Amino acid sequence: MPASNMTPLAPWMLAVVVTGALAGANGADAGDVGARALAAGCRSCHQPGESTIPSLDGKSREALAGKLRAYREGSLAGTVMPQLAKGYTDAELDAIARYFAATERP
Amino acid sequence: MNAIRRRLLRAAAALPTFGIAGCASTGGRGTARRIVVVGGGYGGATAARYATLWGGDAIDVTLIERDAAFVSCPLSNLVLAGSRSITDVTIPYASLSRLGVAVINDTAVAIDADRRRVKLARGADVGYDRLVLSPGIDFFFDRIEGLHDDAQRTLLHAWQAGPQTVALRRQLEAMPDGGVFAISIPRAPYRCPPGPYERACQAAWYFQRAKPRSKVLILDGNEDVQSKKALFIKAWSDEFKGIVEYRPDHVLTGVDAKTMTARFETADDVKADVLNVIPPQSAGAIARQAGVITVNDQWCEVDFLTFESIRVPGIHVLGDSIQTAPLMPKSGHMANQHGKVAAAAIVAALTDQPVDPAPMLNNTCYSFINDREAVHIASVHRYDAAQKTFLTVPGSGGLSTAQSAREGEYGFAWARAIWKDMLG
């Protein structure tokens, strides 16, 4: 099929891809707006498909919660994260982990 | 018809149409409530994107932005140094449009808060249920004697990324080896507290390579370095020893663009080859027009649960324009965080849901010392219901221990991530 025949479809195909990614990016657990708001705070740096600052979408709840608590307690070293994690309660860190675990890995 | 297609069709319908008298009529497209965002920077683009994601079919979002593409202030000092180009910090609004945000490339010139309408420079007029103003900053040029329109063409601020960034880069390239590049910093608060000091590092990095006899002179209107002090001073005394000189208590009162001379309240005059004047600042002009500036003729006080103006109902103000909470910086990251709290609160209000009573904000700000090493400052801010403001959480936040390439990689990754977060 010539490429030109593809173009009318392309924007819609792209839109479908984009919505799919966003549904994953913003979580299935839309009822929990408190956790959604906390997780949105993390998304300034943590985006799907990135690795230098890792994506959190679809991570194991236990692993993520454990890591966040370790940053908070000072048993896990880092640059920014130990400083940020100390600003949240354990319950808030757990809510963040729960929220990201419920999103789809992109 | 799927949800995204429905939203895109609605977004197309939301674009202003011109009526017979040059007025536009909008609205009347079902029951969706209307959010209009003025300003597509870190605050406004984020608010537009999140209001669309969280509002679903209940909310229509329109973004009014005067520029065709977003140009990032963060990383723009690296464009001055030449290690990055202006295209590296320029991102189109196309993804926001694809998401269903009606992006209008025009300038908002007036707000009618009673009728809830925004008038645009090209004559159209857009109605809203809630208005978000994220207009960034404007400058008090007239507070510096001699900084008239002609002088502003030579004495650049480059404190809004874009053409000024490119022009200042050209001035640095044209400066002779052995020349002096002077940066004048206004009294705080101003946009991006560490930005001028990062700029000094970036200019020094460029001079070391291209014109090593040149100097960078920091003329600070404040009594001391405003952010990341120990880290910057270490860079100036080690890596950029003999190139960068820091002078506090230099409140600029006048300039002479012909002789490239700066005058100060108390210090001696300074002559430079390139004089970068960052003037005192206020909320963007449309905030003044809308009547939401409430502090010192400069900034806009807001209800921190919703970012709604304390003065004008239905208008929410974000980013550098607001009167900040204690220890809250005027930063792109912070504006992005404002955008999410405001989007959640507005969507909640328009869909009869409760507003989050305990919002939190965080800030992470990287400053580049050279082309690959950076330092950071971070903070966490919790809403305090008793004081009705955000307060930093005791024991949280902090600074880098030292500049590093690892933090530089994080700095570039931060930029990629936050641009995705705000623009899609």
Short mmCIF file of C-alpha atoms in Angstrom, two decimals:
data_model
loop_
_atom_site.label_atom_id
_atom_site.label_comp_id
_atom_site.label_asym_id
_atom_site.label_seq_id
_atom_site.Cartn_x
_atom_site.Cartn_y
_atom_site.Cartn_z
CA MET A 1 0.00 0.00 0.00
CA PRO A 2 1.45 3.41 -0.91
CA ALA A 3 2.33 5.56 2.06
CA SER A 4 -0.10 8.27 0.98
CA ASN A 5 -3.00 5.87 1.47
CA MET A 6 -1.96 5.48 5.07
CA THR A 7 -2.03 9.14 6.04
CA PRO A 8 -5.78 9.62 6.62
CA LEU A 9 -5.65 6.83 9.17
CA ALA A 10 -2.50 7.92 10.89
CA PRO A 11 -3.85 10.61 13.24
CA TRP A 12 -6.54 8.27 14.58
CA MET A 13 -4.11 5.42 14.99
CA LEU A 14 -1.82 7.78 16.84
CA ALA A 15 -4.71 8.98 18.98
CA VAL A 16 -5.51 5.41 19.95
CA VAL A 17 -1.89 4.80 20.88
CA VAL A 18 -1.80 8.03 22.87
CA THR A 19 -5.01 7.28 24.78
CA GLY A 20 -3.80 3.79 25.54
CA ALA A 21 -0.58 5.18 26.95
CA LEU A 22 -2.42 7.80 28.98
CA ALA A 23 -4.88 5.35 30.44
CA GLY A 24 -1.87 3.42 31.65
CA ALA A 25 -0.05 6.56 32.69
CA ASN A 26 -2.84 7.80 34.86
CA GLY A 27 -4.08 4.67 36.42
CA ALA A 28 -7.06 2.43 36.54
CA ASP A 29 -7.64 3.32 40.18
CA ALA A 30 -9.33 6.62 39.36
CA GLY A 31 -11.57 6.41 42.42
CA ASP A 32 -8.68 6.99 44.76
CA VAL A 33 -8.11 10.67 43.99
CA GLY A 34 -5.82 11.18 46.98
CA ALA A 35 -3.39 8.53 45.74
CA ARG A 36 -3.84 9.81 42.19
CA ALA A 37 -2.82 13.30 43.30
CA LEU A 38 0.23 12.03 45.20
CA ALA A 39 1.32 9.89 42.23
CA ALA A 40 0.82 12.84 39.88
CA GLY A 41 3.38 14.66 41.99
CA CYS A 42 5.94 11.96 41.11
CA ARG A 43 5.21 12.18 37.38
CA SER A 44 7.07 15.47 36.98
CA CYS A 45 10.20 13.25 36.89
CA HIS A 46 8.91 9.69 36.50
CA GLN A 47 7.38 9.11 33.07
CA PRO A 48 6.48 5.90 31.25
CA GLY A 49 9.13 4.64 28.86
CA GLU A 50 12.04 6.38 30.60
CA SER A 51 14.95 4.66 32.32
CA THR A 52 17.52 7.19 33.61
CA ILE A 53 14.81 8.30 36.02
CA PRO A 54 12.84 5.05 36.02
CA SER A 55 9.22 4.64 35.04
CA LEU A 56 7.08 3.56 38.00
CA ASP A 57 4.09 2.29 36.04
CA GLY A 58 3.26 -1.35 36.65
CA LYS A 59 5.99 -1.81 39.27
CA SER A 60 5.38 -4.32 42.03
CA ARG A 61 3.60 -2.64 44.93
CA GLU A 62 5.74 -4.37 47.54
CA ALA A 63 9.02 -3.57 45.78
CA LEU A 64 8.14 0.08 45.21
CA ALA A 65 6.77 0.63 48.72
CA GLY A 66 9.86 -1.04 50.17
CA LYS A 67 12.19 1.16 48.14
CA LEU A 68 10.33 4.36 49.04
CA ARG A 69 10.38 3.47 52.75
CA ALA A 70 14.09 2.64 52.52
CA TYR A 71 14.75 6.06 50.99
CA ARG A 72 12.68 7.62 53.77
CA GLU A 73 14.50 5.72 56.50
CA GLY A 74 17.92 6.42 55.03
CA SER A 75 18.86 2.78 54.40
CA LEU A 76 18.85 3.29 50.63
CA ALA A 77 21.23 5.91 49.20
CA GLY A 78 20.40 8.26 46.34
CA THR A 79 20.59 11.89 45.28
CA VAL A 80 17.10 13.40 45.22
CA MET A 81 14.92 10.52 46.38
CA PRO A 82 16.08 10.25 50.02
CA GLN A 83 15.38 13.97 50.37
CA LEU A 84 11.92 13.77 48.78
CA ALA A 85 10.80 10.53 50.47
CA LYS A 86 11.36 12.14 53.89
CA GLY A 87 8.59 14.59 53.05
CA TYR A 88 5.90 11.88 52.92
CA THR A 89 4.38 9.60 55.56
CA ASP A 90 4.67 5.83 55.27
CA ALA A 91 0.94 5.73 54.48
CA GLU A 92 1.42 8.23 51.65
CA LEU A 93 4.38 6.29 50.24
CA ASP A 94 2.29 3.11 50.35
CA ALA A 95 -0.58 4.87 48.56
CA ILE A 96 1.84 5.99 45.85
CA ALA A 97 3.16 2.44 45.46
CA ARG A 98 -0.38 1.04 45.33
CA TYR A 99 -1.37 3.54 42.70
CA PHE A 100 1.58 2.90 40.38
CA ALA A 101 1.25 -0.88 40.82
CA ALA A 102 -2.33 -0.59 39.53
CA THR A 103 -1.24 1.20 36.34
CA GLU A 104 -0.19 -0.75 33.30
CA ARG A 105 3.44 -1.09 32.38
CA PRO A 106 3.67 0.78 29.05
CA MET B 1 -17.64 6.80 18.50
CA ASN B 2 -14.81 6.34 20.96
CA ALA B 3 -14.07 8.78 23.75
CA ILE B 4 -10.95 10.33 22.22
CA ARG B 5 -12.70 10.94 18.91
CA ARG B 6 -15.65 12.53 20.67
CA ARG B 7 -13.27 14.74 22.63
CA LEU B 8 -11.31 15.74 19.54
CA LEU B 9 -14.51 16.73 17.75
CA ARG B 10 -15.54 18.76 20.76
CA ALA B 11 -12.12 20.37 20.86
CA ALA B 12 -12.51 21.40 17.22
CA ALA B 13 -15.91 22.87 18.03
CA ALA B 14 -14.38 24.76 20.93
CA LEU B 15 -12.11 26.81 18.71
CA PRO B 16 -13.45 30.34 18.53
CA THR B 17 -15.62 31.22 15.58
CA PHE B 18 -16.00 34.76 14.36
CA GLY B 19 -19.48 36.24 14.42
CA ILE B 20 -20.81 39.12 12.35
CA ALA B 21 -19.52 41.88 14.60
CA GLY B 22 -16.08 40.36 14.97
CA CYS B 23 -17.17 38.80 18.22
CA ALA B 24 -16.97 35.07 18.58
CA SER B 25 -19.62 32.89 19.96
CA THR B 26 -18.70 29.67 21.67
CA GLY B 27 -20.41 27.22 23.89
CA GLY B 28 -23.74 25.55 23.46
CA ARG B 29 -22.16 22.15 22.85
CA GLY B 30 -23.91 20.02 25.35
CA THR B 31 -23.28 19.86 29.04
CA ALA B 32 -19.46 19.75 29.24
CA ARG B 33 -18.03 22.40 31.53
CA ARG B 34 -15.41 24.70 30.11
CA ILE B 35 -11.89 25.33 31.42
CA VAL B 36 -9.83 27.95 29.61
CA VAL B 37 -6.11 28.12 30.32
CA VAL B 38 -4.07 31.20 29.41
CA GLY B 39 -0.37 30.48 29.01
CA GLY B 40 1.17 27.20 27.84
CA GLY B 41 4.26 27.06 30.05
CA TYR B 42 5.11 24.68 32.87
CA GLY B 43 1.98 25.64 34.84
CA GLY B 44 -0.63 26.18 32.14
CA ALA B 45 0.22 23.28 29.83
CA THR B 46 0.23 20.93 32.82
CA ALA B 47 -3.14 22.21 34.02
CA ALA B 48 -4.59 21.82 30.50
CA ARG B 49 -3.27 18.27 30.12
CA TYR B 50 -4.32 17.02 33.55
CA ALA B 51 -7.73 18.69 33.42
CA THR B 52 -8.30 16.86 30.13
CA LEU B 53 -7.07 13.52 31.50
CA TRP B 54 -9.02 13.79 34.74
CA GLY B 55 -12.08 15.62 33.43
CA GLY B 56 -13.01 13.10 30.75
CA ASP B 57 -16.14 13.90 28.80
CA ALA B 58 -17.39 16.21 31.56
CA ILE B 59 -14.78 18.88 30.81
CA ASP B 60 -13.69 20.79 27.70
CA VAL B 61 -10.25 22.37 27.89
CA THR B 62 -8.97 25.25 25.79
CA LEU B 63 -5.37 26.47 25.95
CA ILE B 64 -4.56 29.99 24.75
CA GLU B 65 -0.85 30.41 24.01
CA ARG B 66 0.80 33.27 22.14
CA ASP B 67 3.77 31.24 20.85
CA ALA B 68 3.57 28.46 18.28
CA ALA B 69 5.76 26.15 20.37
CA PHE B 70 6.90 25.82 23.97
CA VAL B 71 10.47 26.98 24.68
CA SER B 72 11.87 25.84 28.03
CA CYS B 73 13.66 28.24 30.35
CA PRO B 74 15.25 25.29 32.19
CA LEU B 75 18.24 24.17 30.06
CA SER B 76 18.18 27.45 28.11
CA ASN B 77 21.37 28.60 29.85
CA LEU B 78 23.07 25.69 28.05
CA VAL B 79 21.95 27.27 24.79
CA LEU B 80 23.85 30.42 25.83
CA ALA B 81 26.93 28.24 26.37
CA GLY B 82 26.48 26.53 23.01
CA SER B 83 26.34 22.95 24.34
CA ARG B 84 22.64 22.80 23.44
CA SER B 85 20.64 24.48 20.67
CA ILE B 86 17.37 26.36 20.94
CA THR B 87 15.65 23.52 19.06
CA ASP B 88 16.73 21.16 21.88
CA VAL B 89 14.56 23.16 24.30
CA THR B 90 11.62 23.75 21.92
CA ILE B 91 8.60 21.41 21.92
CA PRO B 92 5.41 21.76 19.85
CA TYR B 93 1.89 21.70 21.30
CA ALA B 94 0.77 18.97 18.86
CA SER B 95 0.45 16.21 21.49
CA LEU B 96 -1.83 18.37 23.63
CA SER B 97 -4.03 18.98 20.58
CA ARG B 98 -4.14 15.24 19.85
CA LEU B 99 -5.22 14.60 23.43
CA GLY B 100 -8.21 16.86 22.83
CA VAL B 101 -7.07 20.21 24.21
CA ALA B 102 -8.24 23.03 21.92
CA VAL B 103 -4.99 24.93 21.45
CA ILE B 104 -5.48 28.51 20.25
CA ASN B 105 -2.35 30.32 19.09
CA ASP B 106 -3.29 33.86 20.13
CA THR B 107 -2.71 36.34 22.95
CA ALA B 108 -5.28 36.91 25.69
CA VAL B 109 -5.67 40.68 26.00
CA ALA B 110 -8.60 41.13 28.38
CA ILE B 111 -10.64 39.17 30.90
CA ASP B 112 -14.28 39.93 31.61
CA ALA B 113 -14.65 38.14 34.95
CA ASP B 114 -18.35 39.03 35.29
CA ARG B 115 -19.33 37.52 31.95
CA ARG B 116 -16.57 34.91 32.24
CA ARG B 117 -15.04 35.60 28.86
CA VAL B 118 -11.47 36.01 27.54
CA LYS B 119 -10.84 38.46 24.71
CA LEU B 120 -8.07 37.54 22.29
CA ALA B 121 -5.77 39.85 20.31
CA ARG B 122 -7.18 38.79 16.95
CA GLY B 123 -10.69 39.69 18.07
CA ALA B 124 -12.15 36.38 19.17
CA ASP B 125 -13.73 35.96 22.56
CA VAL B 126 -13.83 32.68 24.50
CA GLY B 127 -16.22 31.80 27.33
CA TYR B 128 -15.27 29.80 30.42
CA ASP B 129 -16.64 28.24 33.58
CA ARG B 130 -13.20 28.35 35.15
CA LEU B 131 -10.20 30.34 33.94
CA VAL B 132 -6.60 29.37 34.66
CA LEU B 133 -4.03 32.13 34.30
CA SER B 134 -0.46 30.92 34.04
CA PRO B 135 1.05 33.96 32.35
CA GLY B 136 4.59 33.74 33.72
CA ILE B 137 6.34 37.03 34.35
CA ASP B 138 6.51 40.54 33.01
CA PHE B 139 9.28 43.04 33.65
CA PHE B 140 9.39 46.46 35.34
CA PHE B 141 11.68 47.95 32.67
CA ASP B 142 10.75 51.45 33.79
CA ARG B 143 12.27 50.90 37.22
CA ILE B 144 15.72 51.04 35.58
CA GLU B 145 16.55 54.47 34.22
CA GLY B 146 17.67 54.33 30.60
CA LEU B 147 16.24 50.86 29.93
CA HIS B 148 13.88 52.22 27.25
CA ASP B 149 12.71 50.32 24.16
CA ASP B 150 15.90 50.96 22.17
CA ALA B 151 18.16 49.99 25.07
CA GLN B 152 16.19 46.76 25.56
CA ARG B 153 17.34 45.66 22.10
CA THR B 154 20.96 45.70 23.29
CA LEU B 155 20.60 45.00 27.01
CA LEU B 156 18.81 41.67 26.86
CA HIS B 157 17.19 39.80 29.75
CA ALA B 158 16.90 36.33 28.14
CA TRP B 159 14.70 35.51 31.16
CA GLN B 160 11.91 34.23 28.90
CA ALA B 161 13.44 31.56 26.70
CA GLY B 162 13.17 32.08 22.93
CA PRO B 163 14.43 34.86 20.66
CA GLN B 164 16.18 36.62 23.57
CA THR B 165 18.13 33.43 24.36
CA VAL B 166 19.35 33.19 20.77
CA ALA B 167 20.20 36.90 20.67
CA LEU B 168 22.19 36.77 23.91
CA ARG B 169 24.10 33.74 22.61
CA ARG B 170 25.03 35.83 19.54
CA GLN B 171 26.25 38.66 21.78
CA LEU B 172 28.47 36.23 23.69
CA GLU B 173 29.82 34.81 20.42
CA ALA B 174 30.55 38.31 19.13
CA MET B 175 32.23 39.46 22.35
CA PRO B 176 36.03 39.84 22.00
CA ASP B 177 38.37 37.63 24.02
CA GLY B 178 39.21 39.56 27.17
CA GLY B 179 35.71 41.06 27.33
CA VAL B 180 33.40 41.30 30.35
CA PHE B 181 29.96 39.68 30.47
CA ALA B 182 27.94 41.19 33.33
CA ILE B 183 24.72 39.69 34.70
CA SER B 184 22.46 41.98 36.74
CA ILE B 185 20.15 40.12 39.15
CA PRO B 186 17.05 41.84 40.59
CA ARG B 187 16.06 41.72 44.23
CA ALA B 188 14.24 38.49 45.16
CA PRO B 189 11.64 37.23 44.53
CA TYR B 190 12.27 36.67 40.84
CA ARG B 191 11.78 33.75 38.43
CA CYS B 192 14.20 30.85 39.02
CA PRO B 193 16.35 31.78 42.05
CA PRO B 194 19.46 29.76 40.97
CA GLY B 195 19.11 30.65 37.27
CA PRO B 196 21.44 33.67 37.17
CA TYR B 197 24.21 31.74 38.95
CA GLU B 198 23.81 28.79 36.57
CA ARG B 199 24.04 31.31 33.73
CA ALA B 200 27.33 32.60 35.12
CA CYS B 201 28.70 29.03 35.16
CA GLN B 202 27.53 28.36 31.62
CA ALA B 203 29.06 31.58 30.26
CA ALA B 204 32.32 30.79 32.08
CA TRP B 205 32.36 27.27 30.60
CA TYR B 206 31.98 28.76 27.11
CA PHE B 207 34.64 31.43 27.70
CA GLN B 208 37.14 28.83 28.97
CA ARG B 209 36.90 27.12 25.60
CA ALA B 210 36.36 29.99 23.15
CA LYS B 211 37.79 33.17 24.73
CA PRO B 212 39.74 32.30 27.87
CA ARG B 213 40.80 35.84 28.84
CA SER B 214 37.15 36.88 29.28
CA LYS B 215 35.34 37.44 32.58
CA VAL B 216 31.86 36.86 34.01
CA LEU B 217 30.73 39.46 36.51
CA ILE B 218 27.69 38.70 38.68
CA LEU B 219 26.07 41.92 39.91
CA ASP B 220 23.57 40.71 42.49
CA GLY B 221 20.79 43.01 43.72
CA ASN B 222 20.63 40.77 46.79
CA GLU B 223 22.99 40.59 49.73
CA ASP B 224 24.00 37.01 48.97
CA VAL B 225 23.66 34.11 46.53
CA GLN B 226 19.97 33.15 46.55
CA SER B 227 20.16 29.39 45.96
CA LYS B 228 22.68 26.51 46.03
CA LYS B 229 25.21 28.98 47.43
CA ALA B 230 28.02 26.63 48.54
CA LEU B 231 27.81 24.60 45.31
CA PHE B 232 28.02 27.67 43.05
CA ILE B 233 30.77 29.30 45.08
CA LYS B 234 32.79 26.09 44.87
CA ALA B 235 32.39 26.05 41.06
CA TRP B 236 33.42 29.71 40.79
CA SER B 237 36.48 29.22 42.99
CA ASP B 238 37.59 25.89 41.47
CA GLU B 239 36.48 25.13 37.91
CA PHE B 240 35.95 28.78 36.96
CA LYS B 241 38.65 30.37 39.13
CA GLY B 242 39.72 33.74 37.75
CA ILE B 243 36.76 33.87 35.36
CA VAL B 244 33.69 34.42 37.58
CA GLU B 245 33.52 37.29 40.05
CA TYR B 246 30.57 37.65 42.43
CA ARG B 247 29.53 41.07 43.76
CA PRO B 248 26.57 41.28 46.20
CA ASP B 249 24.50 44.40 47.04
CA HIS B 250 24.39 45.68 43.45
CA VAL B 251 20.84 46.99 43.08
CA LEU B 252 20.62 48.27 39.51
CA THR B 253 19.11 51.76 39.17
CA GLY B 254 20.15 52.81 35.66
CA VAL B 255 21.88 51.80 32.46
CA ASP B 256 23.51 53.54 29.50
CA ALA B 257 23.21 51.29 26.46
CA LYS B 258 25.64 53.45 24.43
CA THR B 259 28.53 53.19 26.89
CA MET B 260 27.38 49.77 28.26
CA THR B 261 27.44 51.15 31.78
CA ALA B 262 25.37 49.98 34.74
CA ARG B 263 24.61 52.21 37.75
CA PHE B 264 23.64 51.02 41.24
CA GLU B 265 22.04 52.25 44.46
CA THR B 266 25.26 52.19 46.43
CA ALA B 267 28.04 50.49 44.44
CA ASP B 268 30.35 52.01 41.80
CA ASP B 269 29.37 52.02 38.11
CA VAL B 270 30.30 48.96 36.07
CA LYS B 271 31.17 48.85 32.35
CA ALA B 272 30.76 45.63 30.40
CA ASP B 273 31.04 44.34 26.84
CA VAL B 274 27.82 42.36 27.15
CA LEU B 275 25.37 43.56 29.78
CA ASN B 276 22.59 41.09 30.65
CA VAL B 277 19.92 42.96 32.61
CA ILE B 278 17.37 40.77 34.36
CA PRO B 279 14.86 43.41 35.49
CA PRO B 280 12.53 43.27 38.51
CA GLN B 281 9.46 41.18 37.75
CA SER B 282 5.75 40.84 38.32
CA ALA B 283 2.98 38.47 37.29
CA GLY B 284 2.32 38.50 33.54
CA ALA B 285 0.37 41.42 32.06
CA ILE B 286 -2.94 39.58 31.72
CA ALA B 287 -2.95 39.00 35.49
CA ARG B 288 -2.78 42.75 36.01
CA GLN B 289 -5.56 43.30 33.48
CA ALA B 290 -7.69 40.64 35.18
CA GLY B 291 -7.26 42.37 38.55
CA VAL B 292 -5.78 39.34 40.32
CA ILE B 293 -2.50 41.00 41.39
CA THR B 294 -2.89 41.63 45.12
CA VAL B 295 0.63 41.94 46.60
CA ASN B 296 2.98 44.86 46.12
CA ASP B 297 1.74 45.46 42.54
CA GLN B 298 3.66 42.26 41.70
CA TRP B 299 2.13 38.91 42.60
CA CYS B 300 -1.25 37.17 42.90
CA GLU B 301 -2.46 35.69 46.17
CA VAL B 302 -4.34 32.41 45.78
CA ASP B 303 -6.28 29.93 47.90
CA PHE B 304 -3.66 27.17 48.03
CA LEU B 305 -6.26 24.37 48.03
CA THR B 306 -7.49 25.37 44.57
CA PHE B 307 -5.14 28.11 43.32
CA GLU B 308 -8.21 30.31 42.88
CA SER B 309 -7.52 34.02 43.16
CA ILE B 310 -8.45 35.47 46.54
CA ARG B 311 -9.73 38.52 44.64
CA VAL B 312 -11.65 37.32 41.57
CA PRO B 313 -13.88 34.21 41.73
CA GLY B 314 -13.51 31.69 38.91
CA ILE B 315 -9.93 32.70 38.08
CA HIS B 316 -7.10 30.38 39.16
CA VAL B 317 -3.48 31.57 39.00
CA LEU B 318 -0.42 29.32 38.71
CA GLY B 319 3.34 29.36 38.56
CA ASP B 320 5.70 32.29 38.79
CA SER B 321 2.78 34.76 38.97
CA ILE B 322 1.63 33.82 42.43
CA GLN B 323 2.58 35.15 45.83
CA THR B 324 4.42 32.02 46.91
CA ALA B 325 4.16 30.13 50.17
CA PRO B 326 7.20 30.18 52.51
CA LEU B 327 10.29 28.60 50.86
CA MET B 328 8.30 27.85 47.68
CA PRO B 329 10.50 28.73 44.67
CA LYS B 330 9.33 30.32 41.44
CA SER B 331 10.41 27.33 39.35
CA GLY B 332 9.15 25.42 36.34
CA HIS B 333 8.85 22.23 38.38
CA MET B 334 6.81 24.04 41.03
CA ALA B 335 4.52 25.55 38.36
CA ASN B 336 3.98 22.03 36.97
CA GLN B 337 3.01 20.90 40.47
CA HIS B 338 0.63 23.86 40.88
CA GLY B 339 -0.97 22.84 37.57
CA LYS B 340 -1.89 19.38 38.86
CA VAL B 341 -3.35 20.58 42.18
CA ALA B 342 -5.36 23.25 40.34
CA ALA B 343 -6.55 20.82 37.64
CA ALA B 344 -7.75 18.33 40.26
CA ALA B 345 -9.52 21.04 42.27
CA ILE B 346 -11.20 22.61 39.24
CA VAL B 347 -12.35 19.29 37.81
CA ALA B 348 -13.69 18.37 41.27
CA ALA B 349 -15.54 21.67 41.59
CA LEU B 350 -17.05 21.45 38.10
CA THR B 351 -18.19 17.85 38.60
CA ASP B 352 -19.57 18.30 42.13
CA GLN B 353 -16.82 16.25 43.78
CA PRO B 354 -14.98 17.20 46.99
CA VAL B 355 -11.71 19.11 46.62
CA ASP B 356 -8.59 17.33 47.97
CA PRO B 357 -8.20 18.84 51.46
CA ALA B 358 -4.51 17.84 51.83
CA PRO B 359 -2.57 18.56 48.64
CA MET B 360 1.20 18.16 48.50
CA LEU B 361 3.83 19.67 46.22
CA ASN B 362 7.42 18.81 45.58
CA ASN B 363 10.23 20.64 43.85
CA THR B 364 13.34 19.33 42.16
CA CYS B 365 15.59 21.84 40.47
CA TYR B 366 18.80 21.02 38.62
CA SER B 367 21.42 23.66 37.78
CA PHE B 368 24.11 22.80 35.27
CA ILE B 369 27.63 23.80 36.20
CA ASN B 370 29.13 22.83 32.84
CA ASP B 371 27.96 20.89 29.78
CA ARG B 372 27.45 17.61 31.67
CA GLU B 373 27.62 18.13 35.46
CA ALA B 374 24.78 19.44 37.58
CA VAL B 375 23.67 20.10 41.14
CA HIS B 376 20.17 19.96 42.59
CA ILE B 377 17.93 21.33 45.30
CA ALA B 378 14.78 19.48 46.35
CA SER B 379 11.88 20.20 48.71
CA VAL B 380 8.49 18.83 49.76
CA HIS B 381 5.59 21.14 50.65
CA ARG B 382 2.52 20.03 52.61
CA TYR B 383 -0.71 22.04 52.85
CA ASP B 384 -1.27 23.31 56.38
CA ALA B 385 -5.00 23.67 57.04
CA ALA B 386 -4.53 25.94 60.07
CA GLN B 387 -2.27 28.40 58.27
CA LYS B 388 -3.92 27.89 54.87
CA THR B 389 -0.60 27.72 53.09
CA PHE B 390 2.02 25.19 52.03
CA LEU B 391 4.87 24.56 54.45
CA THR B 392 8.02 22.56 53.80
CA VAL B 393 8.09 19.26 55.65
CA PRO B 394 10.73 19.38 58.42
CA GLY B 395 13.62 17.01 57.73
CA SER B 396 12.83 16.69 54.03
CA GLY B 397 14.53 18.24 51.04
CA GLY B 398 18.13 19.21 50.54
CA LEU B 399 20.96 19.83 48.13
CA SER B 400 23.59 17.88 46.22
CA THR B 401 26.74 17.12 48.14
CA ALA B 402 28.77 17.99 45.03
CA GLN B 403 28.35 18.60 41.31
CA SER B 404 28.44 15.38 39.31
CA ALA B 405 27.91 13.88 35.89
CA ARG B 406 25.33 11.52 37.40
CA GLU B 407 23.23 14.48 38.49
CA GLY B 408 23.75 15.98 35.05
CA GLU B 409 22.20 12.85 33.51
CA TYR B 410 19.33 13.18 35.96
CA GLY B 411 18.96 16.83 35.01
CA PHE B 412 18.56 16.03 31.32
CA ALA B 413 16.22 13.13 32.18
CA TRP B 414 14.18 15.47 34.40
CA ALA B 415 13.71 17.83 31.44
CA ARG B 416 12.58 15.04 29.11
CA ALA B 417 10.16 13.75 31.74
CA ILE B 418 8.57 17.04 32.75
CA TRP B 419 8.14 18.08 29.11
CA LYS B 420 6.23 14.81 28.56
CA ASP B 421 4.27 15.40 31.76
CA MET B 422 3.08 18.84 30.66
CA LEU B 423 2.88 18.48 26.88
CA GLY B 424 2.24 14.75 26.39
#
